[in-house]
Amino acid sequence: MSAILEFQNVSKNYRVHKRDIPALTGIDLSVTAGEVFGVIGHSGAGKSTLIRLINLLERPSDGRVLVNGEDVTRFDGAGLRALRQRIGMIFQHFNLLSSKTVADNIAFPLRIAGRHSAAEIQKRVAELIERVGLTEHTHKYPAQLSGGQKQRVGIARALATQPHILLCDEATSALDPQTTQSVLRLLDEINRELHLTIVLITHEMNVIRTLCDRVAVLDNGRIVESGDVADVFLHPQHQTSRRFVYESEDIDEETLYTAFSHVSGRLIRLTFRNETTYEPVLGRITRQCDVDFSILSGRIDRIKNVPYGQLVLGLGDRDSGRNINEALRRFREEGLTVEELN
C-alpha cells in the first residue's frame, strides 16, 4: 500500500521571548492510505502541533510534509485551500457554529468551497446526517444537543467535502466512556466503508487499542516508539509506551513484579495472539510436560480486530526445571511469546 502522508525529518519551533522553543524534533513517519494511524502522548508532548502540520494550520520550521507525494509545505493561496478541502478535521470541543442548525453546520464547508449547487448541498447534507445517525436532529441547534451528538455533527461536517484524510484532534476526550465507544464505532465504520485514512491524536491508550492499526508514541517532541498497535501494546519497549499500557490496565509498574516475589518457581509471561488465544495451549502443554502452574495475573481481550491474551504464570516441576524448559520450548513452537520474569 502506498503512503498517503509522510513526515520527513520535520521539526517545529516556536519563537518565545527571542528564543526558539522546540515543539517537535526530527519527526519521521509514514501513514498508509486507508489505515487508522494514532499518535499518543501526554500533555505537552507535541501532539496538537503535529496534527496541525498536516493541513498546515502550522508550518514546519524544518523538514517536509508530503500528502500523496506532494510537498505541501510549498503550498499557498489556492493550493492551500484545495489541500484543506481534501483533509477533514474533527476537534476536541466540536467547534460548531452556535447560531446555525445541524444541517447548516454540515453544509458550511460546502458553501465555502463554492463548487456545489443548493440541491447538491442539500443532498450531501442529508446523506451525512443519516450516516452519523442524527436525522431527527436536523433542524436543532448545538445548544440542544448532547456532547456525543455535537461530535457526530463535527464528524459529518469533516466528511462534507469528501476528504482523503480525516484528522481527529482528541476527538473523544470531552466525552463520557459510553459516548466515546459509540463515536469510536462510528469512526471505525467510516474507515472501513469509505476506506478513509484517519490520523488521530490522543492521550488515551484505550482509543488507540480500539480503533488504530498503527501508533507512534510521542514524548517531549520526539517519536520514541512506533509500530503495529498490537506489538506496541503487548511488548512496549520505551518507558513512555510502558507507562501508557500500564495506566490503561491499572497496573503499578513499580510493584508489577515485586508483588509476586513470594511465589516459588519460575515466573513467566505468556502472550497469545490471534486464534491461539482461544485454544487450550496452556493446559495441554503443562499436562504433557508435567508442569504445575498458577495464574498470577492476566487478561483476554482484543486490540482492534486482533484477539490476544497475556498471562503472568508461576511454573513449578519436580525435575530440576527440565520439564519447565521443555514446556517453554513448546510454547514458543506454538507461536506464543515467552518472557521470563525472574
Tab-separated table of N, CA, C and O in Angstrom, residues 133-217:
chain	number	residue	atom	x	y	z
A	133	GLY	N	-26.313	9.264	12.108
A	133	GLY	CA	-27.438	8.920	12.974
A	133	GLY	C	-28.124	10.088	13.648
A	133	GLY	O	-28.577	9.975	14.789
A	134	LEU	N	-28.263	11.209	12.928
A	134	LEU	CA	-28.858	12.403	13.539
A	134	LEU	C	-30.057	12.932	12.750
A	134	LEU	O	-30.383	14.118	12.835
A	135	THR	N	-30.733	12.061	12.010
A	135	THR	CA	-31.814	12.508	11.135
A	135	THR	C	-32.874	13.311	11.891
A	135	THR	O	-33.360	14.344	11.405
A	136	GLU	N	-33.207	12.877	13.097
A	136	GLU	CA	-34.261	13.564	13.853
A	136	GLU	C	-33.784	14.873	14.478
A	136	GLU	O	-34.574	15.614	15.071
A	137	HIS	N	-32.487	15.170	14.331
A	137	HIS	CA	-31.942	16.396	14.922
A	137	HIS	C	-31.530	17.419	13.863
A	137	HIS	O	-30.846	18.399	14.181
A	138	THR	N	-31.973	17.224	12.640
A	138	THR	CA	-31.511	18.032	11.504
A	138	THR	C	-31.634	19.526	11.756
A	138	THR	O	-30.734	20.306	11.413
A	139	HIS	N	-32.735	19.955	12.348
A	139	HIS	CA	-33.017	21.391	12.470
A	139	HIS	C	-32.749	21.932	13.879
A	139	HIS	O	-33.133	23.061	14.195
A	140	LYS	N	-32.083	21.138	14.711
A	140	LYS	CA	-31.725	21.606	16.048
A	140	LYS	C	-30.440	22.425	15.998
A	140	LYS	O	-29.659	22.358	15.044
A	141	TYR	N	-30.235	23.199	17.075
A	141	TYR	CA	-29.022	23.993	17.225
A	141	TYR	C	-28.078	23.285	18.201
A	141	TYR	O	-28.510	22.452	19.015
A	142	PRO	N	-26.781	23.591	18.142
A	142	PRO	CA	-25.824	22.902	19.008
A	142	PRO	C	-26.191	22.899	20.488
A	142	PRO	O	-25.949	21.901	21.188
A	143	ALA	N	-26.778	23.963	20.986
A	143	ALA	CA	-27.140	24.035	22.402
A	143	ALA	C	-28.190	23.000	22.781
A	143	ALA	O	-28.357	22.684	23.970
A	144	GLN	N	-28.890	22.456	21.802
A	144	GLN	CA	-29.935	21.461	22.059
A	144	GLN	C	-29.414	20.028	21.966
A	144	GLN	O	-30.192	19.088	22.125
A	145	LEU	N	-28.114	19.870	21.737
A	145	LEU	CA	-27.543	18.547	21.526
A	145	LEU	C	-26.663	18.130	22.694
A	145	LEU	O	-26.096	18.964	23.399
A	146	SER	N	-26.522	16.806	22.872
A	146	SER	CA	-25.562	16.267	23.840
A	146	SER	C	-24.154	16.358	23.260
A	146	SER	O	-23.959	16.636	22.069
A	147	GLY	N	-23.150	16.090	24.113
A	147	GLY	CA	-21.769	16.119	23.641
A	147	GLY	C	-21.518	15.137	22.518
A	147	GLY	O	-20.851	15.459	21.523
A	148	GLY	N	-22.049	13.921	22.651
A	148	GLY	CA	-21.860	12.924	21.607
A	148	GLY	C	-22.525	13.325	20.299
A	148	GLY	O	-21.973	13.093	19.213
A	149	GLN	N	-23.712	13.932	20.387
A	149	GLN	CA	-24.398	14.388	19.182
A	149	GLN	C	-23.631	15.531	18.508
A	149	GLN	O	-23.517	15.581	17.280
A	150	LYS	N	-23.075	16.429	19.325
A	150	LYS	CA	-22.267	17.513	18.753
A	150	LYS	C	-21.061	16.953	18.008
A	150	LYS	O	-20.710	17.438	16.925
A	151	GLN	N	-20.431	15.934	18.588
A	151	GLN	CA	-19.260	15.373	17.909
A	151	GLN	C	-19.657	14.675	16.625
A	151	GLN	O	-18.896	14.678	15.649
A	152	ARG	N	-20.837	14.079	16.582
A	152	ARG	CA	-21.310	13.467	15.340
A	152	ARG	C	-21.548	14.524	14.261
A	152	ARG	O	-21.288	14.285	13.077
A	153	VAL	N	-22.032	15.687	14.669
A	153	VAL	CA	-22.163	16.795	13.713
A	153	VAL	C	-20.777	17.192	13.198
A	153	VAL	O	-20.572	17.411	12.002
A	154	GLY	N	-19.804	17.256	14.136
A	154	GLY	CA	-18.439	17.581	13.742
A	154	GLY	C	-17.860	16.577	12.760
A	154	GLY	O	-17.146	16.943	11.816
A	155	ILE	N	-18.180	15.297	12.967
A	155	ILE	CA	-17.702	14.256	12.050
A	155	ILE	C	-18.341	14.422	10.677
A	155	ILE	O	-17.669	14.358	9.644
A	156	ALA	N	-19.662	14.653	10.663
A	156	ALA	CA	-20.357	14.841	9.386
A	156	ALA	C	-19.812	16.060	8.650
A	156	ALA	O	-19.600	16.019	7.429
A	157	ARG	N	-19.576	17.139	9.370
A	157	ARG	CA	-19.024	18.353	8.739
A	157	ARG	C	-17.638	18.073	8.157
A	157	ARG	O	-17.310	18.522	7.052
A	158	ALA	N	-16.817	17.298	8.890
A	158	ALA	CA	-15.466	16.977	8.405
A	158	ALA	C	-15.509	16.118	7.146
A	158	ALA	O	-14.573	16.149	6.339
A	159	LEU	N	-16.581	15.358	6.958
A	159	LEU	CA	-16.716	14.485	5.795
A	159	LEU	C	-17.359	15.181	4.599
A	159	LEU	O	-17.401	14.618	3.503
A	160	ALA	N	-17.852	16.395	4.792
A	160	ALA	CA	-18.692	17.048	3.782
A	160	ALA	C	-18.018	17.162	2.428
A	160	ALA	O	-18.632	16.906	1.386
A	161	THR	N	-16.751	17.539	2.391
A	161	THR	CA	-16.058	17.758	1.123
A	161	THR	C	-15.397	16.497	0.578
A	161	THR	O	-14.547	16.570	-0.309
A	162	GLN	N	-15.774	15.341	1.126
A	162	GLN	CA	-15.240	14.035	0.710
A	162	GLN	C	-13.707	14.016	0.772
A	162	GLN	O	-13.026	13.790	-0.229
A	163	PRO	N	-13.172	14.228	1.974
A	163	PRO	CA	-11.715	14.319	2.121
A	163	PRO	C	-11.036	12.966	1.929
A	163	PRO	O	-11.669	11.911	2.020
A	164	HIS	N	-9.716	13.020	1.663
A	164	HIS	CA	-8.908	11.807	1.567
A	164	HIS	C	-8.349	11.409	2.936
A	164	HIS	O	-8.048	10.244	3.169
A	165	ILE	N	-8.187	12.397	3.808
A	165	ILE	CA	-7.628	12.181	5.140
A	165	ILE	C	-8.548	12.844	6.154
A	165	ILE	O	-9.017	13.961	5.939
A	166	LEU	N	-8.793	12.142	7.252
A	166	LEU	CA	-9.591	12.697	8.349
A	166	LEU	C	-8.708	12.817	9.576
A	166	LEU	O	-8.129	11.825	10.034
A	167	LEU	N	-8.576	14.036	10.109
A	167	LEU	CA	-7.771	14.286	11.295
A	167	LEU	C	-8.680	14.367	12.515
A	167	LEU	O	-9.729	15.015	12.477
A	168	CYS	N	-8.271	13.717	13.604
A	168	CYS	CA	-9.047	13.723	14.851
A	168	CYS	C	-8.167	14.274	15.966
A	168	CYS	O	-7.186	13.629	16.366
A	169	ASP	N	-8.523	15.454	16.449
A	169	ASP	CA	-7.742	16.136	17.486
A	169	ASP	C	-8.398	15.878	18.835
A	169	ASP	O	-9.302	16.607	19.236
A	170	GLU	N	-7.963	14.807	19.530
A	170	GLU	CA	-8.532	14.434	20.833
A	170	GLU	C	-10.062	14.373	20.736
A	170	GLU	O	-10.787	14.915	21.577
A	171	ALA	N	-10.561	13.689	19.719
A	171	ALA	CA	-11.979	13.756	19.376
A	171	ALA	C	-12.906	13.172	20.428
A	171	ALA	O	-14.119	13.425	20.390
A	172	THR	N	-12.389	12.388	21.375
A	172	THR	CA	-13.269	11.763	22.371
A	172	THR	C	-12.975	12.200	23.800
A	172	THR	O	-13.656	11.764	24.721
A	173	SER	N	-11.973	13.048	23.997
A	173	SER	CA	-11.548	13.344	25.371
A	173	SER	C	-12.570	14.175	26.148
A	173	SER	O	-12.521	14.225	27.372
A	174	ALA	N	-13.517	14.822	25.447
A	174	ALA	CA	-14.551	15.599	26.134
A	174	ALA	C	-15.829	14.792	26.355
A	174	ALA	O	-16.835	15.337	26.803
A	175	LEU	N	-15.781	13.481	26.058
A	175	LEU	CA	-16.976	12.645	26.112
A	175	LEU	C	-16.879	11.618	27.233
A	175	LEU	O	-15.786	11.233	27.650
A	176	ASP	N	-18.044	11.156	27.709
A	176	ASP	CA	-18.060	10.105	28.727
A	176	ASP	C	-17.719	8.767	28.065
A	176	ASP	O	-17.757	8.637	26.833
A	177	PRO	N	-17.352	7.748	28.865
A	177	PRO	CA	-16.878	6.475	28.287
A	177	PRO	C	-17.850	5.813	27.322
A	177	PRO	O	-17.432	5.307	26.266
A	178	GLN	N	-19.144	5.799	27.650
A	178	GLN	CA	-20.108	5.144	26.770
A	178	GLN	C	-20.220	5.883	25.438
A	178	GLN	O	-20.245	5.262	24.366
A	179	THR	N	-20.266	7.220	25.488
A	179	THR	CA	-20.344	8.007	24.262
A	179	THR	C	-19.067	7.865	23.459
A	179	THR	O	-19.096	7.810	22.222
A	180	THR	N	-17.922	7.801	24.153
A	180	THR	CA	-16.645	7.592	23.467
A	180	THR	C	-16.679	6.328	22.627
A	180	THR	O	-16.257	6.327	21.460
A	181	GLN	N	-17.191	5.234	23.181
A	181	GLN	CA	-17.239	3.973	22.436
A	181	GLN	C	-18.132	4.077	21.209
A	181	GLN	O	-17.807	3.534	20.147
A	182	SER	N	-19.257	4.790	21.314
A	182	SER	CA	-20.155	4.928	20.156
A	182	SER	C	-19.495	5.760	19.058
A	182	SER	O	-19.644	5.466	17.866
A	183	VAL	N	-18.744	6.800	19.442
A	183	VAL	CA	-18.037	7.620	18.452
A	183	VAL	C	-16.916	6.818	17.799
A	183	VAL	O	-16.700	6.897	16.582
A	184	LEU	N	-16.204	6.009	18.584
A	184	LEU	CA	-15.143	5.177	18.017
A	184	LEU	C	-15.715	4.147	17.037
A	184	LEU	O	-15.107	3.869	16.000
A	185	ARG	N	-16.878	3.589	17.366
A	185	ARG	CA	-17.513	2.650	16.430
A	185	ARG	C	-17.875	3.351	15.121
A	185	ARG	O	-17.719	2.781	14.032
A	186	LEU	N	-18.367	4.590	15.229
A	186	LEU	CA	-18.712	5.345	14.027
A	186	LEU	C	-17.471	5.610	13.176
A	186	LEU	O	-17.495	5.436	11.947
A	187	LEU	N	-16.379	6.012	13.813
A	187	LEU	CA	-15.143	6.259	13.068
A	187	LEU	C	-14.620	4.983	12.420
A	187	LEU	O	-14.105	5.014	11.287
A	188	ASP	N	-14.759	3.853	13.109
A	188	ASP	CA	-14.336	2.572	12.542
A	188	ASP	C	-15.165	2.234	11.306
A	188	ASP	O	-14.628	1.780	10.286
A	189	GLU	N	-16.481	2.466	11.376
A	189	GLU	CA	-17.351	2.229	10.215
A	189	GLU	C	-16.950	3.116	9.040
A	189	GLU	O	-16.887	2.664	7.892
A	190	ILE	N	-16.675	4.378	9.331
A	190	ILE	CA	-16.286	5.316	8.272
A	190	ILE	C	-14.985	4.860	7.617
A	190	ILE	O	-14.852	4.883	6.393
A	191	ASN	N	-14.033	4.440	8.422
A	191	ASN	CA	-12.759	3.963	7.892
A	191	ASN	C	-12.952	2.746	6.992
A	191	ASN	O	-12.396	2.675	5.891
A	192	ARG	N	-13.753	1.802	7.449
A	192	ARG	CA	-13.933	0.554	6.692
A	192	ARG	C	-14.773	0.764	5.433
A	192	ARG	O	-14.441	0.259	4.370
A	193	GLU	N	-15.866	1.501	5.570
A	193	GLU	CA	-16.802	1.626	4.449
A	193	GLU	C	-16.328	2.623	3.400
A	193	GLU	O	-16.574	2.428	2.198
A	194	LEU	N	-15.672	3.694	3.819
A	194	LEU	CA	-15.216	4.713	2.880
A	194	LEU	C	-13.737	4.572	2.528
A	194	LEU	O	-13.235	5.314	1.688
A	195	HIS	N	-13.045	3.611	3.192
A	195	HIS	CA	-11.598	3.440	3.006
A	195	HIS	C	-10.871	4.763	3.223
A	195	HIS	O	-9.938	5.115	2.490
A	196	LEU	N	-11.309	5.483	4.220
A	196	LEU	CA	-10.782	6.808	4.517
A	196	LEU	C	-9.624	6.700	5.501
A	196	LEU	O	-9.724	6.024	6.525
A	197	THR	N	-8.527	7.358	5.191
A	197	THR	CA	-7.376	7.385	6.085
A	197	THR	C	-7.694	8.286	7.274
A	197	THR	O	-8.160	9.413	7.099
A	198	ILE	N	-7.441	7.787	8.485
A	198	ILE	CA	-7.687	8.569	9.695
A	198	ILE	C	-6.389	8.708	10.471
A	198	ILE	O	-5.682	7.723	10.703
A	199	VAL	N	-6.067	9.939	10.838
A	199	VAL	CA	-4.938	10.215	11.719
A	199	VAL	C	-5.502	10.860	12.973
A	199	VAL	O	-6.196	11.881	12.893
A	200	LEU	N	-5.245	10.246	14.118
A	200	LEU	CA	-5.801	10.798	15.350
A	200	LEU	C	-4.713	10.971	16.392
A	200	LEU	O	-3.732	10.226	16.422
A	201	ILE	N	-4.904	11.976	17.230
A	201	ILE	CA	-4.030	12.160	18.377
A	201	ILE	C	-4.861	11.995	19.637
A	201	ILE	O	-6.042	12.321	19.679
A	202	THR	N	-4.238	11.451	20.668
A	202	THR	CA	-4.953	11.178	21.908
A	202	THR	C	-3.950	10.961	23.033
A	202	THR	O	-2.766	10.724	22.792
A	203	HIS	N	-4.451	11.042	24.255
A	203	HIS	CA	-3.642	10.627	25.404
A	203	HIS	C	-4.253	9.383	26.038
A	203	HIS	O	-3.839	8.968	27.113
A	204	GLU	N	-5.238	8.770	25.344
A	204	GLU	CA	-5.968	7.625	25.887
A	204	GLU	C	-5.571	6.347	25.140
A	204	GLU	O	-5.866	6.190	23.959
A	205	MET	N	-4.930	5.432	25.849
A	205	MET	CA	-4.489	4.183	25.227
A	205	MET	C	-5.670	3.354	24.745
A	205	MET	O	-5.573	2.640	23.734
A	206	ASN	N	-6.807	3.452	25.415
A	206	ASN	CA	-7.958	2.663	25.014
A	206	ASN	C	-8.462	3.069	23.633
A	206	ASN	O	-8.943	2.230	22.868
A	207	VAL	N	-8.350	4.358	23.296
A	207	VAL	CA	-8.734	4.825	21.964
A	207	VAL	C	-7.822	4.198	20.915
A	207	VAL	O	-8.281	3.715	19.877
A	208	ILE	N	-6.512	4.188	21.187
A	208	ILE	CA	-5.550	3.577	20.268
A	208	ILE	C	-5.851	2.090	20.101
A	208	ILE	O	-5.902	1.562	18.981
A	209	ARG	N	-6.068	1.412	21.210
A	209	ARG	CA	-6.280	-0.044	21.182
A	209	ARG	C	-7.560	-0.411	20.445
A	209	ARG	O	-7.623	-1.435	19.757
A	210	THR	N	-8.599	0.423	20.553
A	210	THR	CA	-9.892	0.124	19.953
A	210	THR	C	-9.931	0.401	18.463
A	210	THR	O	-10.538	-0.350	17.698
A	211	LEU	N	-9.268	1.472	18.023
A	211	LEU	CA	-9.500	1.988	16.675
A	211	LEU	C	-8.319	1.868	15.725
A	211	LEU	O	-8.510	1.708	14.520
A	212	CYS	N	-7.097	1.942	16.229
A	212	CYS	CA	-5.935	2.173	15.354
A	212	CYS	C	-5.296	0.884	14.835
A	212	CYS	O	-5.309	-0.146	15.505
A	213	ASP	N	-4.691	0.995	13.660
A	213	ASP	CA	-3.885	-0.082	13.094
A	213	ASP	C	-2.430	0.049	13.530
A	213	ASP	O	-1.788	-0.932	13.883
A	214	ARG	N	-1.899	1.284	13.469
A	214	ARG	CA	-0.536	1.542	13.901
A	214	ARG	C	-0.515	2.769	14.801
A	214	ARG	O	-1.451	3.568	14.808
A	215	VAL	N	0.579	2.913	15.545
A	215	VAL	CA	0.665	4.001	16.522
A	215	VAL	C	2.093	4.504	16.601
A	215	VAL	O	3.051	3.741	16.410
A	216	ALA	N	2.234	5.803	16.853
A	216	ALA	CA	3.521	6.403	17.187
A	216	ALA	C	3.389	7.005	18.584
A	216	ALA	O	2.396	7.665	18.887
A	217	VAL	N	4.379	6.743	19.423
A	217	VAL	CA	4.384	7.269	20.788
A	217	VAL	C	5.272	8.513	20.806
A	217	VAL	O	6.452	8.444	20.447
